[in-house]
Structures are given as C-alpha cells and as structure tokens.
Amino acid sequence: MKLKDIMVREVVTVSPEESTASAARRMREKSVGCLVVILDKAIKGIVTDRDLLACLGESHDPRDCKISTHMSRPVIVERPEEELLRAAEIMAERRIKRLPVVERGELVGLVSFSDISRIMAEQAQAYGSMWASVTRLIRAENLRHRSTKPSSAPAP
Ligand SMILES: [Zn+2]
C-alpha cells in the first residue's frame, strides 16, 4: 500500500504571515491538528496544535505573532508512490508525526503516523486471519486425504 492510497487530499494550509490566532481558528474550524505552511505553492513549514500552545507558553500575543515563528522546518516530504512501511520508517527516524505528500513540487496530500500505524496494524490483522483460514484449509485437506486412505494398510 502506498501513501496515495491513504493520504488526506484536502490539506488545510496557512500562510507564514498569518497570526497564530488565525491559524488556531482555522484548525478549529476544519477540525485538524496540523496545518501546512505554504507560500506561492512552496512548503515553508508545518505547524501542529502543540506549536500553537508553545506560542501561549512563551507569553506571545497570538494575534501579533506570525505563524512562521512557530512552524517546524525544514519539512520532510514524500512522494505519493512511497510505500507505507518506508514512510513509517522515515517518520520514526526523524521523529515526525506528519508527512506532507508532494508531487511535481506541489502539495497533494498529508499523512499522519497514527493513520499509517493503524492501517498497518489492520493489514497485519487481516493477514493473520487470512493465514488462520489457510491453515484451517490445509488441515481440512490433510484430514480429507487421510480419511480416503485405506483404513488398514497392509503390513510390510
Ligand atoms: Zn508566538
């Protein structure tokens, strides 16, 4: 499975010049925990709800503070064709929870580590139950073969 199969395509963005207050409002309106900071289609950074809390923690005025003050950068991005497992490895190595997906220089989606791990766990479970079914079929097949053998084989 690839990033393009699970990514959120409607990514909520913010300009680096916008205030932290405005970014917080947008997160709440769109029910997201993360915004990608974009200027002229280029990704400048990424902000999460935790970054916004940092603004308050540092006693800034969120109406005056620009989001560029609190965004994380540089931003690690991936291609839509990247495999989930590889993306999960990159996120774990870099200790990031969200990965913007970029195609030909443009933002086309966003994936979160929690979505990837949930889907991989579901797949593992699906494989597990598939293997259980296969094992049952093999056992049933063996039994059938055994029962078709003559019950009393001639002694050698
Ligand atoms: Zn601030």
PDB file of C-alpha atoms and ligand atoms in Angstrom:
ATOM      1  CA  MET A   1       0.000   0.000   0.000  1.00  0.00           C
ATOM      2  CA  LYS A   2       1.216   3.470  -0.873  1.00  0.00           C
ATOM      3  CA  LEU A   3       0.856   6.926   0.608  1.00  0.00           C
ATOM      4  CA  LYS A   4      -1.512   7.955  -2.182  1.00  0.00           C
ATOM      5  CA  ASP A   5      -3.914   5.222  -1.015  1.00  0.00           C
ATOM      6  CA  ILE A   6      -4.323   6.634   2.462  1.00  0.00           C
ATOM      7  CA  MET A   7      -3.331  10.317   2.326  1.00  0.00           C
ATOM      8  CA  VAL A   8      -5.781  13.076   3.156  1.00  0.00           C
ATOM      9  CA  ARG A   9      -6.114  15.086  -0.044  1.00  0.00           C
ATOM     10  CA  GLU A  10      -7.791  18.164   1.382  1.00  0.00           C
ATOM     11  CA  VAL A  11      -4.838  19.611   3.247  1.00  0.00           C
ATOM     12  CA  VAL A  12      -5.525  22.714   5.293  1.00  0.00           C
ATOM     13  CA  THR A  13      -2.855  25.350   4.700  1.00  0.00           C
ATOM     14  CA  VAL A  14      -1.810  28.654   6.204  1.00  0.00           C
ATOM     15  CA  SER A  15       0.470  31.472   5.037  1.00  0.00           C
ATOM     16  CA  PRO A  16       3.657  32.155   7.047  1.00  0.00           C
ATOM     17  CA  GLU A  17       2.467  35.737   7.552  1.00  0.00           C
ATOM     18  CA  GLU A  18      -0.762  34.734   9.279  1.00  0.00           C
ATOM     19  CA  SER A  19      -1.056  35.080  13.021  1.00  0.00           C
ATOM     20  CA  THR A  20      -1.011  32.181  15.442  1.00  0.00           C
ATOM     21  CA  ALA A  21      -4.552  33.170  16.466  1.00  0.00           C
ATOM     22  CA  SER A  22      -5.745  32.907  12.875  1.00  0.00           C
ATOM     23  CA  ALA A  23      -4.041  29.505  12.480  1.00  0.00           C
ATOM     24  CA  ALA A  24      -5.674  28.271  15.695  1.00  0.00           C
ATOM     25  CA  ARG A  25      -9.070  29.407  14.402  1.00  0.00           C
ATOM     26  CA  ARG A  26      -8.527  27.560  11.114  1.00  0.00           C
ATOM     27  CA  MET A  27      -7.536  24.345  12.919  1.00  0.00           C
ATOM     28  CA  ARG A  28     -10.693  24.508  14.981  1.00  0.00           C
ATOM     29  CA  GLU A  29     -12.956  25.310  12.005  1.00  0.00           C
ATOM     30  CA  LYS A  30     -11.530  22.452   9.932  1.00  0.00           C
ATOM     31  CA  SER A  31     -11.118  20.043  12.877  1.00  0.00           C
ATOM     32  CA  VAL A  32      -7.458  19.346  12.112  1.00  0.00           C
ATOM     33  CA  GLY A  33      -4.414  19.235  14.377  1.00  0.00           C
ATOM     34  CA  CYS A  34      -1.933  20.309  11.746  1.00  0.00           C
ATOM     35  CA  LEU A  35      -1.535  22.961   9.055  1.00  0.00           C
ATOM     36  CA  VAL A  36       0.981  23.063   6.228  1.00  0.00           C
ATOM     37  CA  VAL A  37       2.553  26.488   5.844  1.00  0.00           C
ATOM     38  CA  ILE A  38       2.587  27.453   2.179  1.00  0.00           C
ATOM     39  CA  LEU A  39       3.864  30.474   0.275  1.00  0.00           C
ATOM     40  CA  ASP A  40       3.487  30.585  -3.508  1.00  0.00           C
ATOM     41  CA  LYS A  41       2.785  26.828  -3.560  1.00  0.00           C
ATOM     42  CA  ALA A  42       6.109  26.126  -1.803  1.00  0.00           C
ATOM     43  CA  ILE A  43       6.028  24.352   1.561  1.00  0.00           C
ATOM     44  CA  LYS A  44       7.672  26.584   4.149  1.00  0.00           C
ATOM     45  CA  GLY A  45       6.879  24.671   7.289  1.00  0.00           C
ATOM     46  CA  ILE A  46       4.369  22.672   9.261  1.00  0.00           C
ATOM     47  CA  VAL A  47       2.515  23.632  12.450  1.00  0.00           C
ATOM     48  CA  THR A  48       0.636  21.469  14.885  1.00  0.00           C
ATOM     49  CA  ASP A  49      -1.628  22.300  17.791  1.00  0.00           C
ATOM     50  CA  ARG A  50       1.406  21.823  20.055  1.00  0.00           C
ATOM     51  CA  ASP A  51       3.289  24.605  18.251  1.00  0.00           C
ATOM     52  CA  LEU A  52       0.372  26.919  18.910  1.00  0.00           C
ATOM     53  CA  LEU A  53       0.478  26.052  22.599  1.00  0.00           C
ATOM     54  CA  ALA A  54       4.175  26.993  22.555  1.00  0.00           C
ATOM     55  CA  CYS A  55       3.136  30.491  21.445  1.00  0.00           C
ATOM     56  CA  LEU A  56       0.985  30.864  24.555  1.00  0.00           C
ATOM     57  CA  GLY A  57       3.658  29.199  26.674  1.00  0.00           C
ATOM     58  CA  GLU A  58       6.141  31.838  25.598  1.00  0.00           C
ATOM     59  CA  SER A  59       3.635  34.575  26.529  1.00  0.00           C
ATOM     60  CA  HIS A  60       3.367  35.918  22.978  1.00  0.00           C
ATOM     61  CA  ASP A  61       0.250  37.699  21.828  1.00  0.00           C
ATOM     62  CA  PRO A  62      -1.189  35.148  19.359  1.00  0.00           C
ATOM     63  CA  ARG A  63      -2.868  37.957  17.402  1.00  0.00           C
ATOM     64  CA  ASP A  64       0.501  39.593  16.711  1.00  0.00           C
ATOM     65  CA  CYS A  65       2.718  36.532  16.479  1.00  0.00           C
ATOM     66  CA  LYS A  66       3.324  35.215  12.971  1.00  0.00           C
ATOM     67  CA  ILE A  67       2.910  31.513  12.385  1.00  0.00           C
ATOM     68  CA  SER A  68       6.417  31.423  10.845  1.00  0.00           C
ATOM     69  CA  THR A  69       7.762  31.951  14.386  1.00  0.00           C
ATOM     70  CA  HIS A  70       6.393  28.589  15.489  1.00  0.00           C
ATOM     71  CA  MET A  71       6.426  26.384  12.413  1.00  0.00           C
ATOM     72  CA  SER A  72       8.771  23.394  12.149  1.00  0.00           C
ATOM     73  CA  ARG A  73      11.218  23.302   9.262  1.00  0.00           C
ATOM     74  CA  PRO A  74      12.765  22.010   7.155  1.00  0.00           C
ATOM     75  CA  VAL A  75       9.805  19.861   6.245  1.00  0.00           C
ATOM     76  CA  ILE A  76      10.383  16.254   5.246  1.00  0.00           C
ATOM     77  CA  VAL A  77       8.118  15.374   2.328  1.00  0.00           C
ATOM     78  CA  GLU A  78       7.405  12.175   0.440  1.00  0.00           C
ATOM     79  CA  ARG A  79       6.084  11.091  -2.945  1.00  0.00           C
ATOM     80  CA  PRO A  80       2.557   9.668  -3.343  1.00  0.00           C
ATOM     81  CA  GLU A  81       4.164   6.441  -4.620  1.00  0.00           C
ATOM     82  CA  GLU A  82       6.137   5.809  -1.423  1.00  0.00           C
ATOM     83  CA  GLU A  83       5.285   2.608   0.447  1.00  0.00           C
ATOM     84  CA  LEU A  84       3.602   2.956   3.859  1.00  0.00           C
ATOM     85  CA  LEU A  85       6.268   0.949   5.626  1.00  0.00           C
ATOM     86  CA  ARG A  86       9.102   3.111   4.252  1.00  0.00           C
ATOM     87  CA  ALA A  87       7.235   6.302   5.171  1.00  0.00           C
ATOM     88  CA  ALA A  88       6.678   4.962   8.696  1.00  0.00           C
ATOM     89  CA  GLU A  89      10.416   4.257   8.983  1.00  0.00           C
ATOM     90  CA  ILE A  90      11.287   7.791   7.855  1.00  0.00           C
ATOM     91  CA  MET A  91       8.819   9.286  10.324  1.00  0.00           C
ATOM     92  CA  ALA A  92      10.179   7.178  13.170  1.00  0.00           C
ATOM     93  CA  GLU A  93      13.796   8.070  12.294  1.00  0.00           C
ATOM     94  CA  ARG A  94      13.059  11.781  12.058  1.00  0.00           C
ATOM     95  CA  ARG A  95      10.617  11.719  14.967  1.00  0.00           C
ATOM     96  CA  ILE A  96       7.863  13.378  12.962  1.00  0.00           C
ATOM     97  CA  LYS A  97       4.172  12.639  13.180  1.00  0.00           C
ATOM     98  CA  ARG A  98       3.000  14.188   9.929  1.00  0.00           C
ATOM     99  CA  LEU A  99       4.323  13.948   6.411  1.00  0.00           C
ATOM    100  CA  PRO A 100       3.207  16.203   3.558  1.00  0.00           C
ATOM    101  CA  VAL A 101       2.955  14.381   0.237  1.00  0.00           C
ATOM    102  CA  VAL A 102       4.344  16.264  -2.747  1.00  0.00           C
ATOM    103  CA  GLU A 103       4.103  15.599  -6.454  1.00  0.00           C
ATOM    104  CA  ARG A 104       5.931  17.773  -9.014  1.00  0.00           C
ATOM    105  CA  GLY A 105       6.666  20.353  -6.355  1.00  0.00           C
ATOM    106  CA  GLU A 106       3.048  20.700  -5.258  1.00  0.00           C
ATOM    107  CA  LEU A 107       1.383  19.644  -2.049  1.00  0.00           C
ATOM    108  CA  VAL A 108      -1.109  16.879  -2.887  1.00  0.00           C
ATOM    109  CA  GLY A 109      -1.761  15.261   0.486  1.00  0.00           C
ATOM    110  CA  LEU A 110      -0.871  14.709   4.110  1.00  0.00           C
ATOM    111  CA  VAL A 111      -0.381  11.525   6.109  1.00  0.00           C
ATOM    112  CA  SER A 112      -0.074  11.078   9.843  1.00  0.00           C
ATOM    113  CA  PHE A 113       1.983   8.466  11.647  1.00  0.00           C
ATOM    114  CA  SER A 114      -1.106   7.369  13.570  1.00  0.00           C
ATOM    115  CA  ASP A 115      -3.022   6.710  10.315  1.00  0.00           C
ATOM    116  CA  ILE A 116      -0.131   4.713   8.873  1.00  0.00           C
ATOM    117  CA  SER A 117       0.315   2.626  12.015  1.00  0.00           C
ATOM    118  CA  ARG A 118      -3.439   1.996  12.305  1.00  0.00           C
ATOM    119  CA  ILE A 119      -3.637   0.802   8.692  1.00  0.00           C
ATOM    120  CA  MET A 120      -0.527  -1.356   9.045  1.00  0.00           C
ATOM    121  CA  ALA A 121      -1.999  -2.927  12.187  1.00  0.00           C
ATOM    122  CA  GLU A 122      -5.262  -3.606  10.333  1.00  0.00           C
ATOM    123  CA  GLN A 123      -3.328  -5.194   7.485  1.00  0.00           C
ATOM    124  CA  ALA A 124      -1.323  -7.342   9.878  1.00  0.00           C
ATOM    125  CA  GLN A 125      -4.583  -8.488  11.450  1.00  0.00           C
ATOM    126  CA  ALA A 126      -6.099  -9.186   8.032  1.00  0.00           C
ATOM    127  CA  TYR A 127      -3.017 -11.242   7.072  1.00  0.00           C
ATOM    128  CA  GLY A 128      -3.235 -13.009  10.415  1.00  0.00           C
ATOM    129  CA  SER A 129      -6.838 -14.077   9.830  1.00  0.00           C
ATOM    130  CA  MET A 130      -6.048 -14.960   6.216  1.00  0.00           C
ATOM    131  CA  TRP A 131      -3.250 -17.254   7.432  1.00  0.00           C
ATOM    132  CA  ALA A 132      -5.579 -18.769  10.008  1.00  0.00           C
ATOM    133  CA  SER A 133      -8.048 -19.592   7.204  1.00  0.00           C
ATOM    134  CA  VAL A 134      -5.308 -21.036   5.019  1.00  0.00           C
ATOM    135  CA  THR A 135      -4.045 -23.165   7.908  1.00  0.00           C
ATOM    136  CA  ARG A 136      -7.593 -24.411   8.547  1.00  0.00           C
ATOM    137  CA  LEU A 137      -7.984 -25.290   4.849  1.00  0.00           C
ATOM    138  CA  ILE A 138      -4.661 -27.154   4.807  1.00  0.00           C
ATOM    139  CA  ARG A 139      -5.623 -29.120   7.939  1.00  0.00           C
ATOM    140  CA  ALA A 140      -9.033 -29.940   6.470  1.00  0.00           C
ATOM    141  CA  GLU A 141      -7.373 -31.029   3.235  1.00  0.00           C
ATOM    142  CA  ASN A 142      -4.906 -33.260   5.127  1.00  0.00           C
ATOM    143  CA  LEU A 143      -7.750 -34.852   7.083  1.00  0.00           C
ATOM    144  CA  ARG A 144      -9.655 -35.496   3.873  1.00  0.00           C
ATOM    145  CA  HIS A 145      -6.599 -37.194   2.357  1.00  0.00           C
ATOM    146  CA  ARG A 146      -6.041 -39.237   5.480  1.00  0.00           C
ATOM    147  CA  SER A 147      -9.662 -40.391   5.552  1.00  0.00           C
ATOM    148  CA  THR A 148      -9.528 -41.501   1.885  1.00  0.00           C
ATOM    149  CA  LYS A 149      -6.560 -43.741   2.600  1.00  0.00           C
ATOM    150  CA  PRO A 150      -7.386 -47.383   3.302  1.00  0.00           C
ATOM    151  CA  SER A 151      -8.084 -47.682   6.992  1.00  0.00           C
ATOM    152  CA  SER A 152      -5.971 -50.816   7.382  1.00  0.00           C
ATOM    153  CA  ALA A 153      -2.842 -50.624   5.332  1.00  0.00           C
ATOM    154  CA  PRO A 154      -1.252 -53.989   4.633  1.00  0.00           C
ATOM    155  CA  ALA A 155       1.642 -54.685   6.968  1.00  0.00           C
ATOM    156  CA  PRO A 156       5.039 -54.566   5.242  1.00  0.00           C
TER     157      PRO A 156
HETATM  158 ZN    ZN B   1       4.126  33.150  19.281  1.00  0.00          ZN
END
